[in-house]
Structures are given as C-alpha cells and as structure tokens.
C-alpha cells in the first residue's frame, strides 16, 4: 500500500508549550490509521496539522513537514483552502449547520462553484448514500438538520465532507458523543469508506481502534511512542508503555 | 408511572418552602412588569380617547393640518406621523448596514486588542446624553450638510436621520457583536474544514446563524431612534408641515408632544390630542415589534435560538 501522507519531524507549539515533539509518521493510502493515547497526548493536535486546521487556533506554531502525495502542505505556495478540499475533517461533536439537510451537504460543492440544481441534487444523493444516511432522510431533505439524532447528524457531517470529494478524511473521536448502536453504524461506514478514501481517526476507545483500523499510532505526552500494524500493536507491542496503555494500566 | 414516582420523591426531598418563595417572587416581578405596561396603555387611552369624539380616528391619522391654537383647532397628525417615519426610516437605512458591518469587523476580522478597545469606545458612545448629540448635529453636522447639498437650511429629516443613526449605532454594534461571537466555533471550523474561506464562512454560516439576534439588535437600535425626542427637536427643523422629501424640515410625534405639552390645559382638547399622538406612537412601536417577530421567525422552523 502506498503512503498518502507523511509527517517528518513535526513539532507543534501553542505559544511556548510544546504539544507535539518531532513526530514522523506515515499515513497509508486506502487504510484506516488510528491515533490512540490518553487525553492531552497530542493526537488531536496531530490530526489538525494534517489539514492545517491547526492554524485556526491562535498562537499555534508548526515546525517540520507534512507531505501529501510527496508535497509539503505547509509550503507557502499551498492554499489551505485548496488543501482542505482534499483533506476533509469530521469533528468530535456532530456539527451540522443550522440549515436543511440538503443545504448542509450542498454547502461544500456550492462554495466551490457548483450552482446547477440537478448536479447539486446528484451530489447530495450520492454523498448521503455513501454515508449510509440516504434511506433515513430522503423524504425530509428540506427539513432542519438539527432535527436529526446525534448518530444521524454525525453521518450527515460525513456526507458533507464526502460531497467535496476529498482524498483523505480526518476524524476526531467521531463516535464519542454517540450511543452504541450509532457507533456500530459509524464503524461499518468507516469500513466501507476506506475502499475509496484514506482515513485517520482519533479515538479514546481501544476496542474501536482494534476493530476498525489497519494501523495504529500510540501517542504519549506529545511524542509518538509506537506505530505499527494494528494487530501487532494490540498483540505484541515493542514498547512497554504501549503495552501498559492498551492493557489499561494507565490513561 | 415510574416517572411519577420519581417526581414525588424528588419533590419531597427539596426544601419546599424556599422553592415556592423563589417561584412566587419571580411570578410577582414578571407580573408587575406586564401590569405596568397595561396600566400605561390604559392611561394613554383614558387621557387620549376624548380627542376622537372631536375628530374621527381617520381624520386624526390622515388629516394634514395640525393647528391646535386656531378656532376651531385642527388636529390632523399626518405631518407628524410622516415626520417620525421619515426620520426613523432614514436613521434605520443608515445605522443598520453600518452597525452590522462594524460588528462583523469587530467579531470576525479585528485583532483581539483592537476589538476590546473599539468595543469599549463604542459602548461609551451609548452613554452620551441625547442633547449633546443634538448640539453637535446643530453646530457641526447641519452646516456641513448645508454646504454639501447646497440647501437653504440643513435642519431637515436627513440631518435628523444622521444624528439618530449615530445615536443608535452603539446599541446596534454592541449587541450585534455579542450575537456574532456567540455563534458556536464548531460552525466556523466545519465550514473552514470544508475548504471555505474566512469570508465565505462569515457570510454564509456566521451571519445566517446569528440572524435572529442581528434583527433584534437592529430593532433595539430603531427603537431608540423612534423614541428619541431631544436630538430630533433640535435638528429636524421642527416645522409642522407635510414633508415631501428627506430634505424638508419635519417635526416628529415625540418632538411635538414635548414641545406642546407645556402649553396645554390639563384635560383640555389639545391635551387629549397629544395623548392621542401617544397612542399612535404606541401602536407604531407595537407594529414594528410584531413585524420583527415575524421576520425573526425561522422559515424552516429551526430552533436557531438554542444556539445563540
């Protein structure tokens, strides 16, 4: 499998606090990479650096390189707006816009210049189907997205990301606000999505990481402790700290 | 059934007396506010309804001559009503776009330091007494406008609109800014992460999400403009005649009540006519509030309010 993204000696500071210390990590194409580790270990910071959403946070500073298809995304010539079309993001809390289901999904295509209604309708249907939400909402596309359940909202947000046709999808604890049934649906969806997309997911839930990911990276105190295939991390980790964490001895 | 039992248990644990006391105090204060509002309206009606046995309601509202001192006196309030509408509409057209633009700049674009300083200054402007605004309008703005448009006198609806707009700006800016900053950052982040620019995010996500609050801010500003008396009395020209353009001198309802109240006999016809004007003003304000509610109501029935 090819390498879609890669970080090289990536360090991130919030003002003077070093949140991430020289992380070098490959992200394999068409695979799910899980980032695990206790709260405050830098997983979310790392995730946000992959589509430059880290720059939205005041006082954040980046050192090192992040490559997408071999090109550094922090190069001054790279437009973050263009980058974020290729690297989409799903947040921890479902955050649909306060508009109709249709408008939520059509938002991305619209700002990128798609105006024709039939084309928009096609994109919306395709995206909602890909996010396994179409059957549940096809009769209420023009109703408020805020009327959906939490799990539906999260799948809507994924549909919204898919509508922009990204290559990589970043997910920041997408299931942490969901009930077990919605979580199961979301995990099934992630399984399907990896055929077409490269997925990076932050999770607090070790079983979830073991279930859905192909590769796992374990972070601790801003450092990458260990990275390997998921089955190796969860069966025969090389590092003692990894073993302690996945067996629940701390965190 | 299960729920019912739970409620009873919870209730019995609570210190009931204290809960009831708080509830009753709140009921009392809320009730008083509504009662006072009704009393004001009844007082207005009681003092003013007599005028409508002298002139019909239709002639009072549509009559073009307001001559309280002639015999017989004439009470046609249209020049005053039109005066108020001209000045208020003018002030709204100036203040709302500028006020919301300033608020958007403060909330979305200004660096934090500049925002804090500007906000403090703008809120300070709200504390300046209206007579000072009137004075500045009279001595600085009016001569300038006279030059600019080559008018014989600049004391007109246009000048009054500008002064009122300046007066209502602090209210509009300060409330709009508050409303914009309470739009959840999750919306902004979602939009940016989809590849929208900051400007697209502001225009298509933040402002629509804050719409209800922005309308409320505008209405509070307009409320200040329509009720303002002293400043318009000084700069609007004060002529009781039917205006035909924004550059005609006008007298507003409020200015007229303030100017003439001192000359009336308590309970006399003129006195009743002025209270009649008060009723008209009350109804206009009521209509504006009503329209605001319709405007602010969401087409899709979304509970945007929850998020603001």
Coordinates of N, CA and C in Angstrom, one line a residue, chain A residues 48 53 56 58 81 84 91 93 95-100 107 111-112 142 144 146 160-161 164, chain B residues 112 186-187 189-197 200-201 204-205 209 300 302-304 306-307:
Chain A
X48 N -5.1 17.8 13.5 CA -5.4 19.1 12.9 C -4.3 19.6 12.1
X53 N -5.8 22.8 9.9 CA -6.8 23.4 10.8 C -6.2 23.9 12.1
X56 N -6.0 27.6 12.6 CA -7.1 28.4 13.1 C -7.0 28.7 14.6
X58 N -5.4 30.2 17.7 CA -4.5 31.3 17.9 C -3.2 30.9 18.7
X81 N -7.1 26.6 1.6 CA -8.5 26.3 1.2 C -8.5 25.1 0.2
X84 N -7.8 21.8 2.1 CA -8.9 21.3 2.9 C -10.0 20.7 2.0
X91 N -15.6 16.3 13.1 CA -15.2 16.7 14.4 C -15.9 15.8 15.5
X93 N -17.8 16.6 18.1 CA -19.3 16.8 18.3 C -19.9 16.9 16.9
X95 N -21.5 18.5 14.1 CA -21.8 20.0 14.0 C -22.4 20.4 12.7
X96 N -23.6 19.8 12.4 CA -24.3 20.3 11.2 C -24.7 21.8 11.3
X97 N -24.7 22.4 10.2 CA -25.1 23.8 10.2 C -26.6 23.9 10.4
X98 N -27.0 25.1 11.0 CA -28.4 25.3 11.2 C -29.2 25.5 9.9
X99 N -29.2 24.6 9.0 CA -29.9 24.7 7.8 C -30.5 23.3 7.4
X100 N -31.1 23.2 6.2 CA -31.7 22.0 5.9 C -30.6 20.9 5.6
X107 N -23.4 22.5 0.9 CA -22.6 23.7 1.2 C -21.2 23.7 0.6
X111 N -19.8 26.3 -2.3 CA -18.7 27.3 -2.2 C -17.6 27.0 -3.2
X112 N -17.6 25.8 -3.7 CA -16.5 25.5 -4.7 C -17.1 25.7 -6.1
X142 N -35.4 18.7 3.0 CA -35.5 20.1 3.2 C -35.9 20.5 4.6
X144 N -34.9 20.7 8.8 CA -33.7 21.1 9.5 C -32.8 19.9 9.9
X146 N -30.9 19.9 12.3 CA -30.8 19.9 13.7 C -31.9 18.9 14.3
X160 N -21.4 15.5 4.3 CA -21.0 16.8 3.9 C -19.5 16.9 3.5
X161 N -18.7 16.1 4.2 CA -17.3 16.0 3.8 C -17.1 15.3 2.5
X164 N -17.5 17.0 -1.0 CA -16.4 17.8 -1.5 C -15.4 17.0 -2.2
Chain B
X112 N -7.7 40.9 18.5 CA -8.3 41.0 19.8 C -8.1 42.3 20.5
X186 N -17.8 25.6 16.4 CA -17.9 24.4 15.7 C -18.4 24.7 14.2
X187 N -19.3 25.7 14.1 CA -19.8 26.0 12.8 C -18.7 26.6 11.9
X189 N -15.5 26.2 12.3 CA -14.5 25.2 12.0 C -14.9 24.2 10.9
X190 N -16.2 23.8 11.0 CA -16.8 22.9 10.0 C -16.7 23.5 8.6
X191 N -17.0 24.8 8.6 CA -17.0 25.5 7.3 C -15.6 25.6 6.7
X192 N -14.7 26.0 7.6 CA -13.3 26.2 7.2 C -12.7 24.8 6.7
X193 N -13.1 23.8 7.4 CA -12.5 22.5 7.1 C -13.1 21.9 5.8
X194 N -14.2 22.5 5.3 CA -14.7 22.1 4.0 C -14.1 22.9 2.9
X195 N -13.2 23.8 3.3 CA -12.5 24.5 2.2 C -13.1 25.9 1.9
X196 N -13.9 26.4 2.9 CA -14.5 27.7 2.7 C -13.4 28.7 3.2
X197 N -13.4 29.9 2.6 CA -12.6 30.9 3.1 C -13.2 31.6 4.3
X200 N -16.2 33.6 3.2 CA -17.4 32.8 2.9 C -18.0 32.2 4.2
X201 N -17.2 31.8 5.1 CA -17.7 31.3 6.4 C -18.5 32.4 7.1
X204 N -21.8 33.1 4.9 CA -22.8 32.0 4.6 C -23.1 31.2 5.9
X205 N -22.3 31.3 6.9 CA -22.6 30.5 8.1 C -22.8 31.4 9.3
X209 N -26.5 32.2 10.9 CA -26.8 31.6 12.2 C -27.1 32.7 13.2
X300 N -37.6 27.6 8.2 CA -37.6 26.2 8.3 C -38.0 25.7 9.7
X302 N -36.4 26.2 12.3 CA -35.2 25.7 13.1 C -35.1 26.5 14.4
X303 N -34.7 25.7 15.4 CA -34.5 26.4 16.7 C -33.1 27.0 16.8
X304 N -32.9 28.0 15.9 CA -31.6 28.7 16.0 C -31.3 29.3 17.3
X306 N -31.6 28.2 20.1 CA -30.9 27.4 21.1 C -29.4 27.6 21.0
X307 N -28.9 28.0 19.9 CA -27.5 28.1 19.7 C -27.0 29.5 20.0

